[in-house]
Coordinates of C-alpha atoms in Angstrom, one line a residue:
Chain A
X112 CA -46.0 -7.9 30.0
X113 CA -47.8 -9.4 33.3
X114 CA -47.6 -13.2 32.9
X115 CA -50.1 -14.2 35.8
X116 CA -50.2 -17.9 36.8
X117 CA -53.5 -19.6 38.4
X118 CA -53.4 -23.0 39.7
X119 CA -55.6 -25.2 37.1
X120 CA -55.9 -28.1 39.9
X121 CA -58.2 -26.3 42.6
X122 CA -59.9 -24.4 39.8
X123 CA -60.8 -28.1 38.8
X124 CA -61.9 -29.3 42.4
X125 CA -64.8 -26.4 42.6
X126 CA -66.0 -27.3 38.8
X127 CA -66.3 -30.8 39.6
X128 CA -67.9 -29.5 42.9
X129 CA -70.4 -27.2 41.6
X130 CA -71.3 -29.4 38.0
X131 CA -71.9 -32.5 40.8
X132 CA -74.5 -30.2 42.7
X133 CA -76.0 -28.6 40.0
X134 CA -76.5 -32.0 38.4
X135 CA -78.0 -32.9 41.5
X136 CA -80.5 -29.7 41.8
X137 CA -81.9 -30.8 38.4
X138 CA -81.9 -34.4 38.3
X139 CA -79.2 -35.0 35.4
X140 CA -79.2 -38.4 35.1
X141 CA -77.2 -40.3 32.5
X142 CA -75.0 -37.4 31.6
X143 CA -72.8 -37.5 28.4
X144 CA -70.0 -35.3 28.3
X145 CA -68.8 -33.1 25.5
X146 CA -65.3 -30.9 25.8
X147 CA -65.4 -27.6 22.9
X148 CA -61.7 -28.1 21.0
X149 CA -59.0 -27.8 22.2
X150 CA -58.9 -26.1 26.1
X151 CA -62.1 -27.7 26.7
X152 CA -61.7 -30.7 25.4
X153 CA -58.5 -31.1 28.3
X154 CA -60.8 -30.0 30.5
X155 CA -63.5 -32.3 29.5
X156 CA -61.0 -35.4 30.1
X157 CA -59.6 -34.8 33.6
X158 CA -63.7 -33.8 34.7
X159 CA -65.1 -37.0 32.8
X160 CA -62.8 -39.0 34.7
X161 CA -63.2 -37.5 38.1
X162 CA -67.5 -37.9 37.2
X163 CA -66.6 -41.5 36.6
X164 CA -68.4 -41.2 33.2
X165 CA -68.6 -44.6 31.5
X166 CA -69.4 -43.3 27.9
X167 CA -66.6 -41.6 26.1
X168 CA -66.3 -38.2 26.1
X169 CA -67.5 -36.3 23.0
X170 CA -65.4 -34.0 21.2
X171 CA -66.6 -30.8 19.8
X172 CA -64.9 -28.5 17.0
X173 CA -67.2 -25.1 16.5
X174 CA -65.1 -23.9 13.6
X175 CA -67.8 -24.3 11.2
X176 CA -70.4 -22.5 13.7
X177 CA -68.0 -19.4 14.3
X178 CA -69.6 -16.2 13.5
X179 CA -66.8 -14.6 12.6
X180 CA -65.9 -16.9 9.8
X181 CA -66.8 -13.5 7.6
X182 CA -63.8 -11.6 9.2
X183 CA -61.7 -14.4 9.9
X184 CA -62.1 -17.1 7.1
X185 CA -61.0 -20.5 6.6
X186 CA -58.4 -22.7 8.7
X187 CA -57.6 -25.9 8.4
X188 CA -59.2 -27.9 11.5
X189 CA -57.5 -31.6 11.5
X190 CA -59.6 -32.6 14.9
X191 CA -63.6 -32.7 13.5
X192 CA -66.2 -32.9 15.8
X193 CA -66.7 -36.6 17.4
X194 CA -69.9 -37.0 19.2
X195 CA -70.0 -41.2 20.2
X196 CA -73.0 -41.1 21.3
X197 CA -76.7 -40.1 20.7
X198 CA -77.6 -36.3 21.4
X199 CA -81.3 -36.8 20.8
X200 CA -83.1 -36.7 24.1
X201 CA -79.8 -36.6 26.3
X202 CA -78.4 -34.5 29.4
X203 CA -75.3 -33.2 28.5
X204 CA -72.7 -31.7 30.2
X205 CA -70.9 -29.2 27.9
X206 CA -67.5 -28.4 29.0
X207 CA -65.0 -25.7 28.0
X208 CA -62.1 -23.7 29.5
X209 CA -62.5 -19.9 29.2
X210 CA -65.7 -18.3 28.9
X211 CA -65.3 -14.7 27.6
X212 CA -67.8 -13.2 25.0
X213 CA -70.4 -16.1 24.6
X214 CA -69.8 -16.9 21.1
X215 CA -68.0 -19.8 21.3
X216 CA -70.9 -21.3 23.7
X217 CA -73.7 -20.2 21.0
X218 CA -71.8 -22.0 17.9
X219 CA -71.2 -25.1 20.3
X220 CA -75.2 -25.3 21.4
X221 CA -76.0 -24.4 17.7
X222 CA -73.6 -27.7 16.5
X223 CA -75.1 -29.9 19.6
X224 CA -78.4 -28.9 18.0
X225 CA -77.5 -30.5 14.7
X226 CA -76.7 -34.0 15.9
X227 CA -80.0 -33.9 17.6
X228 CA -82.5 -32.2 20.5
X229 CA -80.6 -32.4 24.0
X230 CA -83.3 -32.9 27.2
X231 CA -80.5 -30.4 29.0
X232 CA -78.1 -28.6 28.9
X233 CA -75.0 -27.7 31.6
X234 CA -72.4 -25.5 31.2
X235 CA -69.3 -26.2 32.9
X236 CA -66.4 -23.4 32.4
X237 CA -63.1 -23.2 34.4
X238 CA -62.6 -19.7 33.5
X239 CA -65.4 -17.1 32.9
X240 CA -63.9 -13.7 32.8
X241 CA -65.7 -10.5 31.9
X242 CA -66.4 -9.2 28.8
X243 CA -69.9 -10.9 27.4
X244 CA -71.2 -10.0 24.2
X245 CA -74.5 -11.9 24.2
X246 CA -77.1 -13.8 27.0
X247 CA -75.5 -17.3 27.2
X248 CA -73.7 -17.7 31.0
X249 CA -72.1 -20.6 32.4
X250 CA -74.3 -23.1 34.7
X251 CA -70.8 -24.0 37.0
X252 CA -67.6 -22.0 37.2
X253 CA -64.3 -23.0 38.4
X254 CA -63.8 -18.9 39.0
X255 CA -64.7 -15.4 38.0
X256 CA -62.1 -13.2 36.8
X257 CA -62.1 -9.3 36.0
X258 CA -59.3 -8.7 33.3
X259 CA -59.0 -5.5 30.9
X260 CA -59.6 -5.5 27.7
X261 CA -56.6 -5.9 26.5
X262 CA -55.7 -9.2 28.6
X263 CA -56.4 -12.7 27.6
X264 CA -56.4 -15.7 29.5
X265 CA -55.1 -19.4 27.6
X266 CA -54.5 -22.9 28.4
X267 CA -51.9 -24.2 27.3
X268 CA -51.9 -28.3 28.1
X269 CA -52.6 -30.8 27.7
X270 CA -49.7 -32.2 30.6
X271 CA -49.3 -30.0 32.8
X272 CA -52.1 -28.1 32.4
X273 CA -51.6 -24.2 32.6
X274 CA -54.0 -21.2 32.7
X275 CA -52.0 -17.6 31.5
X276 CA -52.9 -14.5 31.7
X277 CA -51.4 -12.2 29.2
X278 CA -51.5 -9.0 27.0
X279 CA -52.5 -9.0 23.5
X280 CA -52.1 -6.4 21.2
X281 CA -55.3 -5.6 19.6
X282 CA -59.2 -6.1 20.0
X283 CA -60.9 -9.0 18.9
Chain B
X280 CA -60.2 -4.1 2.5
X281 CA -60.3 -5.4 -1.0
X282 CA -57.1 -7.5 -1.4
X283 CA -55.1 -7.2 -4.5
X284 CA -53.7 -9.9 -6.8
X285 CA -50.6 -11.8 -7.2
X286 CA -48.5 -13.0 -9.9
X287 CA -51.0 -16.6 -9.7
X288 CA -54.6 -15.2 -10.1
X289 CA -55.9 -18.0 -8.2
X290 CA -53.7 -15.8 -4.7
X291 CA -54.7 -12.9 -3.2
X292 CA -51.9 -10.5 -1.7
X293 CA -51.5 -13.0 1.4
X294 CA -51.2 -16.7 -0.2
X295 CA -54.7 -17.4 0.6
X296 CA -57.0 -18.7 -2.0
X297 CA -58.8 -16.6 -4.1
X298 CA -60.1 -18.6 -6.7
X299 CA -59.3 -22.8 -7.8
X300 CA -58.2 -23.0 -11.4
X301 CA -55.8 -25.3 -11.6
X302 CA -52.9 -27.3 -9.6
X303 CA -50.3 -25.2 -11.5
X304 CA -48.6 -23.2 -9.1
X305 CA -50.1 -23.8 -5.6
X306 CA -48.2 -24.7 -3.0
X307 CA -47.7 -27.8 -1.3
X308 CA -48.6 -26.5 1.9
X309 CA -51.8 -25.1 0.3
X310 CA -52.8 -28.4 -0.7
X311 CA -52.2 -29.9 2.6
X312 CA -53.8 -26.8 4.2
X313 CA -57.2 -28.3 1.1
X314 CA -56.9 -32.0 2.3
X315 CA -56.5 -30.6 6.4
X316 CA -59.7 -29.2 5.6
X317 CA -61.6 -31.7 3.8
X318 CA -61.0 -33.9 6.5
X319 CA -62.5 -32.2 9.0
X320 CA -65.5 -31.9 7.1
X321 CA -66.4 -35.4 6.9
X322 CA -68.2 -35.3 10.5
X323 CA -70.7 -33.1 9.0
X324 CA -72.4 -36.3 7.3
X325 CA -72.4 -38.0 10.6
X326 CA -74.8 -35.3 12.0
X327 CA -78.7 -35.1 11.9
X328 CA -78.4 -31.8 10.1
X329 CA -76.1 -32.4 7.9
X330 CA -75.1 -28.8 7.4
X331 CA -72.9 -26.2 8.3
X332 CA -73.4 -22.7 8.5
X333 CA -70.1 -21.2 6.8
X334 CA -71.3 -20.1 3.4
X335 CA -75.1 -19.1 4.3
X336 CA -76.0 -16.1 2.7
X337 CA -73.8 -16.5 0.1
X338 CA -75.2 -17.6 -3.3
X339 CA -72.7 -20.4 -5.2
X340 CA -73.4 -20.5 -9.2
X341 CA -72.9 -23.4 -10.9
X342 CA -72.0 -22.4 -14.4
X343 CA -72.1 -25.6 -16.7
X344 CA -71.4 -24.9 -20.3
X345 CA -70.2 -28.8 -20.4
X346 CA -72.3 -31.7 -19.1
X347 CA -71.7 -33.3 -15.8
X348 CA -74.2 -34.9 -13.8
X349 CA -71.8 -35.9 -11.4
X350 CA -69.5 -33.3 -10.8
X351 CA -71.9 -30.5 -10.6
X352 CA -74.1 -32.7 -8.0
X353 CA -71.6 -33.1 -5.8
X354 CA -70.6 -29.1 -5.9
X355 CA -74.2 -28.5 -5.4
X356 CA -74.1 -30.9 -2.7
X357 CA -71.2 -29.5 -1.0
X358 CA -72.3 -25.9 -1.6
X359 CA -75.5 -26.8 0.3
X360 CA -73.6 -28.7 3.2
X361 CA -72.1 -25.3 3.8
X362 CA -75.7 -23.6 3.8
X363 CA -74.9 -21.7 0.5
X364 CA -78.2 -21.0 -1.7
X365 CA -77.3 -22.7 -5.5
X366 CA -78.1 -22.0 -9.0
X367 CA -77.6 -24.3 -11.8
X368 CA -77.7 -22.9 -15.0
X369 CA -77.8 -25.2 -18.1
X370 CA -76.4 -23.1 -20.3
X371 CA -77.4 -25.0 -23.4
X372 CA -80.7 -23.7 -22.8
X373 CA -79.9 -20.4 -21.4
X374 CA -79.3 -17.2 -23.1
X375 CA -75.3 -17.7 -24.5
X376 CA -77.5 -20.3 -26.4
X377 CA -79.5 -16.8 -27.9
X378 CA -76.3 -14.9 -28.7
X379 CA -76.1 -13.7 -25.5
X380 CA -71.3 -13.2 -24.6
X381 CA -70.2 -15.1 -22.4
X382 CA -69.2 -11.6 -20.5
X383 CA -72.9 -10.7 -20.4
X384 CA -74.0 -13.4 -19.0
X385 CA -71.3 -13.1 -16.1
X386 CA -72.4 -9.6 -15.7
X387 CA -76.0 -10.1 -15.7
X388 CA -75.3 -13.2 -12.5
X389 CA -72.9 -10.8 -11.0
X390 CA -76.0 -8.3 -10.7
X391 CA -77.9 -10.5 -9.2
X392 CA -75.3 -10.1 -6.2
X393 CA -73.6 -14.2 -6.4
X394 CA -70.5 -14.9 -4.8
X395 CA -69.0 -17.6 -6.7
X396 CA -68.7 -19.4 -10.3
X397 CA -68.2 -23.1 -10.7
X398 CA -67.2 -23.2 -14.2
X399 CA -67.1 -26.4 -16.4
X400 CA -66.6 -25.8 -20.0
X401 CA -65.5 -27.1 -23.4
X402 CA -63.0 -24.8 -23.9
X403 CA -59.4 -24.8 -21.9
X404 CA -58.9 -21.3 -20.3
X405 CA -62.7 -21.0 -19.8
X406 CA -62.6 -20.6 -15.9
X407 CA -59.0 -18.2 -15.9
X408 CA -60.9 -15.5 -18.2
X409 CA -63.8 -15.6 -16.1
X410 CA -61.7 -15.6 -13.1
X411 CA -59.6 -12.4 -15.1
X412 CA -63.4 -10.8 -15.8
X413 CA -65.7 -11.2 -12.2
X414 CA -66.1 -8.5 -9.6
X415 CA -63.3 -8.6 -7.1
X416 CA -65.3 -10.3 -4.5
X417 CA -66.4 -13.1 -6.9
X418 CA -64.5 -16.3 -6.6
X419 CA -64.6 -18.7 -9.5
X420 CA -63.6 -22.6 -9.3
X421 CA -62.4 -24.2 -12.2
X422 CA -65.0 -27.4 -12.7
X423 CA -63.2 -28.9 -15.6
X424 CA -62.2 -27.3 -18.6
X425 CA -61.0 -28.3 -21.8
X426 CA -58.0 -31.1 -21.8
X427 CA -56.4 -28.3 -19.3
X428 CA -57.7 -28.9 -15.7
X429 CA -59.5 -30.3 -13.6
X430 CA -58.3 -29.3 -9.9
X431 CA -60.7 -30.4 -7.8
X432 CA -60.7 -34.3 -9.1
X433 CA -57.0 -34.4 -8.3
X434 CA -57.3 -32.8 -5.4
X435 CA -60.0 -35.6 -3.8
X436 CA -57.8 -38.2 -5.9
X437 CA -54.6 -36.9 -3.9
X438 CA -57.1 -37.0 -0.5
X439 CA -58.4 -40.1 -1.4
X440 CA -54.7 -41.3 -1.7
X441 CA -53.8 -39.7 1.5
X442 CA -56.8 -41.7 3.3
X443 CA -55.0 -45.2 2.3
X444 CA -51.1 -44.7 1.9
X445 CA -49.7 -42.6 4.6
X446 CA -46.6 -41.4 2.9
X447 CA -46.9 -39.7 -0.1
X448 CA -43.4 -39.6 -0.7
X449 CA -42.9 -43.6 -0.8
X450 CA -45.6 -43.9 -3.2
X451 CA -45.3 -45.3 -6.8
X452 CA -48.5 -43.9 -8.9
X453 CA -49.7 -45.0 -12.4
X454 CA -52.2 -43.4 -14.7
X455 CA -53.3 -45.6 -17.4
X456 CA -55.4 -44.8 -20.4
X457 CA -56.4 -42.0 -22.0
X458 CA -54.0 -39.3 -21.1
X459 CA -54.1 -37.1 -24.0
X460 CA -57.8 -36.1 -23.6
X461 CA -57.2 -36.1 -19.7
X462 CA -57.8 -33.4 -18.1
X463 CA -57.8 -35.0 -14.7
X464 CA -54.9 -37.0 -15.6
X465 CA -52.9 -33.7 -16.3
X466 CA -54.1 -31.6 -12.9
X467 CA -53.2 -35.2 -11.0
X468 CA -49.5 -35.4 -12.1
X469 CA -49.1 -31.1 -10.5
X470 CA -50.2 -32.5 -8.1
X471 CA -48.8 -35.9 -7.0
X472 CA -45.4 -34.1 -7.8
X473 CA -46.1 -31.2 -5.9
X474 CA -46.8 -33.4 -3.1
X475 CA -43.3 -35.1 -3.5
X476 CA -44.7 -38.8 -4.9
X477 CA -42.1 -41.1 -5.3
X478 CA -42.5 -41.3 -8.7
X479 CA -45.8 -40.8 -11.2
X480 CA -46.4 -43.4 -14.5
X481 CA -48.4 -43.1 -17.2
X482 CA -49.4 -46.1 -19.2
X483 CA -51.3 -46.1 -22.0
X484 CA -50.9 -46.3 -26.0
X485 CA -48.3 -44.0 -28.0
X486 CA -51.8 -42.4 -29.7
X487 CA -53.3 -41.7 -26.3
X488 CA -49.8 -40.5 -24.3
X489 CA -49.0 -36.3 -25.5
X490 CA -45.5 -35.7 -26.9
X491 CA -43.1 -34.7 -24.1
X492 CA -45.3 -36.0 -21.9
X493 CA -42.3 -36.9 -19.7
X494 CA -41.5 -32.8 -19.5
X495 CA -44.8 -33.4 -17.2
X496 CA -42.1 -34.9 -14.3
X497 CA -43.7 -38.7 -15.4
X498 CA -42.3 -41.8 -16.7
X499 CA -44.3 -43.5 -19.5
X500 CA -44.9 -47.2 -20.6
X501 CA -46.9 -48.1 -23.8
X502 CA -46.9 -51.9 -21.7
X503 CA -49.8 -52.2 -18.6
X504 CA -48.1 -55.2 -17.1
X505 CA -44.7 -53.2 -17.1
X506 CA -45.8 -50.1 -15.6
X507 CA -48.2 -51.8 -12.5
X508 CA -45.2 -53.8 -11.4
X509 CA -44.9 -52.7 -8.0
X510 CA -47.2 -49.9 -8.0
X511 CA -48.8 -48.5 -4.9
X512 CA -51.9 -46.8 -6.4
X513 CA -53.7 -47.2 -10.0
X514 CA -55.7 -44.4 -11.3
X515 CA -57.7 -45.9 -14.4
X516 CA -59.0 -43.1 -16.9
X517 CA -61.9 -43.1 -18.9
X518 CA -61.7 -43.1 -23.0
X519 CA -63.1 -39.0 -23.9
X520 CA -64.7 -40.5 -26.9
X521 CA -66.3 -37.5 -27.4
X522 CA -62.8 -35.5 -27.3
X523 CA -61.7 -38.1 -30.0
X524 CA -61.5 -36.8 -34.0
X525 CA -59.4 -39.4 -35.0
X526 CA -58.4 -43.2 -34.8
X527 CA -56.9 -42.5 -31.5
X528 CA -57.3 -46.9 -31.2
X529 CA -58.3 -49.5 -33.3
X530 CA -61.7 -50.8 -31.1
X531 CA -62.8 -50.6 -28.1
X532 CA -62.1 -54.6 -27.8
X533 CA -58.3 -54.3 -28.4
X534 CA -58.2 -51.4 -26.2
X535 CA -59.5 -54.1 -23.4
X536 CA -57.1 -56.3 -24.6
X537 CA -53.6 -54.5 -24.4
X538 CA -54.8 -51.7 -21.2
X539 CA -58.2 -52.9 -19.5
X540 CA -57.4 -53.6 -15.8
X541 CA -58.0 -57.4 -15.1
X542 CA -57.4 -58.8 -11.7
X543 CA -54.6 -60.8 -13.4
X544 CA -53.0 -57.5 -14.6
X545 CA -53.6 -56.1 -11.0
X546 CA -51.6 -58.9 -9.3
X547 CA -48.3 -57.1 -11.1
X548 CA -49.0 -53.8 -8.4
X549 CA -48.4 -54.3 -4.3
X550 CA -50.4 -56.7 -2.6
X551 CA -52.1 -53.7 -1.1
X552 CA -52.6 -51.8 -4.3
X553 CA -55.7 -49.4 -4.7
X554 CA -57.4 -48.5 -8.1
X555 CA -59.1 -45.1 -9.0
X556 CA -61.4 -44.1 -11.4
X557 CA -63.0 -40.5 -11.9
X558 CA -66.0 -41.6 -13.1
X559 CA -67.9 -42.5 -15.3
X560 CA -67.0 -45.5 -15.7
X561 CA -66.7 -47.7 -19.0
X562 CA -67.3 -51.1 -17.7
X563 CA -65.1 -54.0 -19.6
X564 CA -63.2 -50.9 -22.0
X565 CA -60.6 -49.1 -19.2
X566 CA -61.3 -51.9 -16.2
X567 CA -62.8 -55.0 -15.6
X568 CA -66.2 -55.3 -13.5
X569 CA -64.9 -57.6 -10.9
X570 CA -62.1 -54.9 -10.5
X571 CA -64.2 -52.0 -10.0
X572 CA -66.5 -53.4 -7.4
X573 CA -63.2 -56.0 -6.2
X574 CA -61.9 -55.3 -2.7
X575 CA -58.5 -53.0 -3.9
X576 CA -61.4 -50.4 -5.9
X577 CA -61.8 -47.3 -3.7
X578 CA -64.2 -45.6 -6.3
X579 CA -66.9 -45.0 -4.3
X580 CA -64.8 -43.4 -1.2
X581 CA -63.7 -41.3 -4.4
X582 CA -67.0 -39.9 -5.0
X583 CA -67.5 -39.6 -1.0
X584 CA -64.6 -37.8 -0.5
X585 CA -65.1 -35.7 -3.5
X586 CA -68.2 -33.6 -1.4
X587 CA -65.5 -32.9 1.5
X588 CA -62.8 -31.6 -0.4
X589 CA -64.8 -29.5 -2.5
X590 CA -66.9 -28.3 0.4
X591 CA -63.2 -27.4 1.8
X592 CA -62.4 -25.6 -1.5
X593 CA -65.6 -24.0 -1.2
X594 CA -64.8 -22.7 1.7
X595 CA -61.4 -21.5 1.7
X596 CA -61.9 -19.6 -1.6
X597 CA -65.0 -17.6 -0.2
X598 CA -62.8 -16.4 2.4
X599 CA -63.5 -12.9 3.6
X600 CA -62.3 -9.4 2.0
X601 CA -60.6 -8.6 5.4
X602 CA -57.6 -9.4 7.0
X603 CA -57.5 -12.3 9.7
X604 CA -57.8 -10.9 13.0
X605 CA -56.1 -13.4 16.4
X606 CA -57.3 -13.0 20.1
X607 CA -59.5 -15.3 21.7
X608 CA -63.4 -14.8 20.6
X609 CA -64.3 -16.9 23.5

């Protein structure tokens, strides 16, 4: 079973990189920060505190947005969503670990939507492999990967934090 | 997949709920895996929208053949939280009222393509023979029935327990009053001693305790003063006048006098003691006014609470027809 390691630390440099440009290129002031449970919400930390974000960091838990809750039902979720600031009119910098389908990223924006109306906005992934389902992308990457379809990659965190890739043994 | 039943009708093949009937039999890691639940709910109020998406399309029935303002308002409330379209159906003016079975008018909703019964009714067993009776993917939630059950009170009682007292296992509980006629009392002793409470009391008079009682896994005292004395948590009952035939007490007055919860009486629990009621409550007959708005009285949270863990109930019943699939959907 390959067991491929990639170093979380660099990946982290270029996301900060790129989220600090692309906040540039469209005038993001005042961002607040929001991490999608659990991967993102590790990622979220170490990125708020490179960004030097004075507001705390948001947390968000999508289980209640899934799509899938007709094929997968109900389990228990013991982290609700924490959002400690207000959305309404706000940039915000939505942070997650692996970007695969797209899912994920709808329910989040569809939750985000129910505290309020954003202004913006940005995506920030560590991870975006192949395989999307529907037209939501990423805004900032930390890298691209090509897996198969039957690989996955996880975090596992949240110190040290470690990316793995790995088989799995059916679709999702 | 259609997934058959158990031995406990309220389980299908794999553990998961199927339908909320009673207390009786679940696991204690199912009731954590209720309370887990309901408490990640509670953010849902905090949001502008204060909705989720999990049950829309689904259509929950709420099937009152008993009164309740309260209780069915807060399952409509929590049905609509999880974006589920509701019907309430008085059935005192509705078509059982015109002769109409009970079975007909099950099959007639179930035509009309609904997904779940909340069932509240006079008569204990009402909510296990419609459970025995629906469509397979119809789930049906016990809302009270009878003296037998009322599993979703305890279960925001045991939350609402679980919110102030960390431990259940260190905890000392006492249910005073009315016990006989208590439906709620009955589904809160499953399950404060599924959940391993130190020990459960019930207080009340020898007219208003059941024979056996203590087969329940309960101590009794026919003395309030006795039975607080060092109690972590007091859950006051209301007197089910209407369940009474006979001279259950002598008034209302003397009731007050020998079991109504006065701050004096109170001082006999822990200094850190909180006090229950389901509602409604029967000011200055179970408990005393300055009580039940007094700084140990968590009977508002109670009602609060009450929307999360049924909309976690809710939720985990209407659970899909299909077997959990893992892998990351991300």
């Amino acid at each position: 079973m390959p067991d491929t390691a990639l170093q979380v630390e660099p990946l982290l440099d270029r996301l900060e990189n790129a989220l600090r440009e692309e906040m540039t290129a469209r005038e993001f002031a005042d961002p607040a920060m929001i991490g999608i449970h659990t991967g993102g919400a590790w990622i979220a930390d170490r990125l708020h505190a490179r960004l030097g974000l004075a507001e705390p960091l948001g947390l968000l838990n999508i289980s209640f947005y899934r799509d899938d809750f007709s094929q997968t039902g109900m389990h228990p979720q013991v982290s609700p969503s924490v959002l400690p600031f207000r959305v309404e009119g706000r940039n915000i910098l939505l942070i997650d670990d692996v970007f695969y389908t797209g899912r994920t990223i709808r329910a989040a924006l569809n939750e985000i939507f129910d505290y309020g109306r954003p202004a913006q906005v940005l995506l920030g992934i560590l991870i975006e492999r192949n395989g999307r389902q529907i037209p939501i992308r990423p805004d900032c990457v930390g890298q691209r990967i090509s897996l198969a379809a039957d690989q996955r990659i996880t975090l596992s965190g949240p110190s040290p934090l470690q990316l793995r890739v790995h088989l799995v043994s059916s679709q999702p | 997949m259609i997934p058959t039943q158990t031995a406990n009708l309220q389980l299908d093949s794999s553990g998961r709920l199927k339908h909320f009937l009673t207390v009786e039999g679940l696991s204690r890691e199912l009731l954590v895996k209720i309370m887990d639940t309901a408490e990640s709910f509670a953010s849902v109020t905090e949001q502008t929208v204060k909705k989720v998406p999990l049950l829309r399309g689904k259509t929950v029935v709420n099937l009152f053949f008993e009164n309740s303002t309260r209780t069915r308002t807060t399952f409509e409330v929590a049905a609509k939280r999880l974006s589920a379209d509701v019907l309430n159906l008085n059935i005192a003016t509705s078509a059982t009222s015109k002769g109409e079975s009970l079975l007909d008018t099950i099959r007639n909703l179930e035509a009309m393509h609904v997904d779940m019964f909340v069932v509240r009714h006079t008569d204990s067993g009402a909510a296990h023979f419609i459970a025995r009776h629906v469509a397979p993917h119809i789930s049906v939630i016990n809302g009270g029935d009878g003296r037998h059950a009322h599993p979703t009170q305890a279960m925001l009682d045991v939350f609402t327990i679980r919110k102030y007292k960390n431990d259940f296992s260190k905890l000392k509980v006492a249910i005073v009053g009315d016990i006989l006629h208590s439906r709620v009392a009955r589904s809160e002793i499953h399950a404060l001693n599924t959940l391993d409470v130190a020990e459960v009391r019930v207080i009340g008079p020898k007219t208003l305790l059941p024979a056996a009682v203590e087969s329940l896994g309960v101590s009794t005292f026919h003395n309030l003063e006795e039975g607080l004395n060092d109690v972590d948590v007091v859950i006051m009952l209301r007197l089910q006048k209407e369940r009474m035939s006979g001279a259950f007490i002598p008034t209302e007055h003397e009731y007050f006098a020998c079991f109504g919860l006065t701050e004096k009486r109170l001082a006999c629990a822990k200094p850190d003691v909180i006090v229950m009621h389901p509602g409604p409550i029967n000011r200055g007959v179970e408990i005393d006014s300055q009580v039940a708005d007094g700084p140990h009285s968590v009977i508002l949270q109670q009602v609060d609470h009450g929307i999360a863990v049924r909309m976690a109930i809710l939720s985990m019943a209407m659970r899909p027809d299909l077997e959990a699939s893992a892998g990351d959907r991300s």
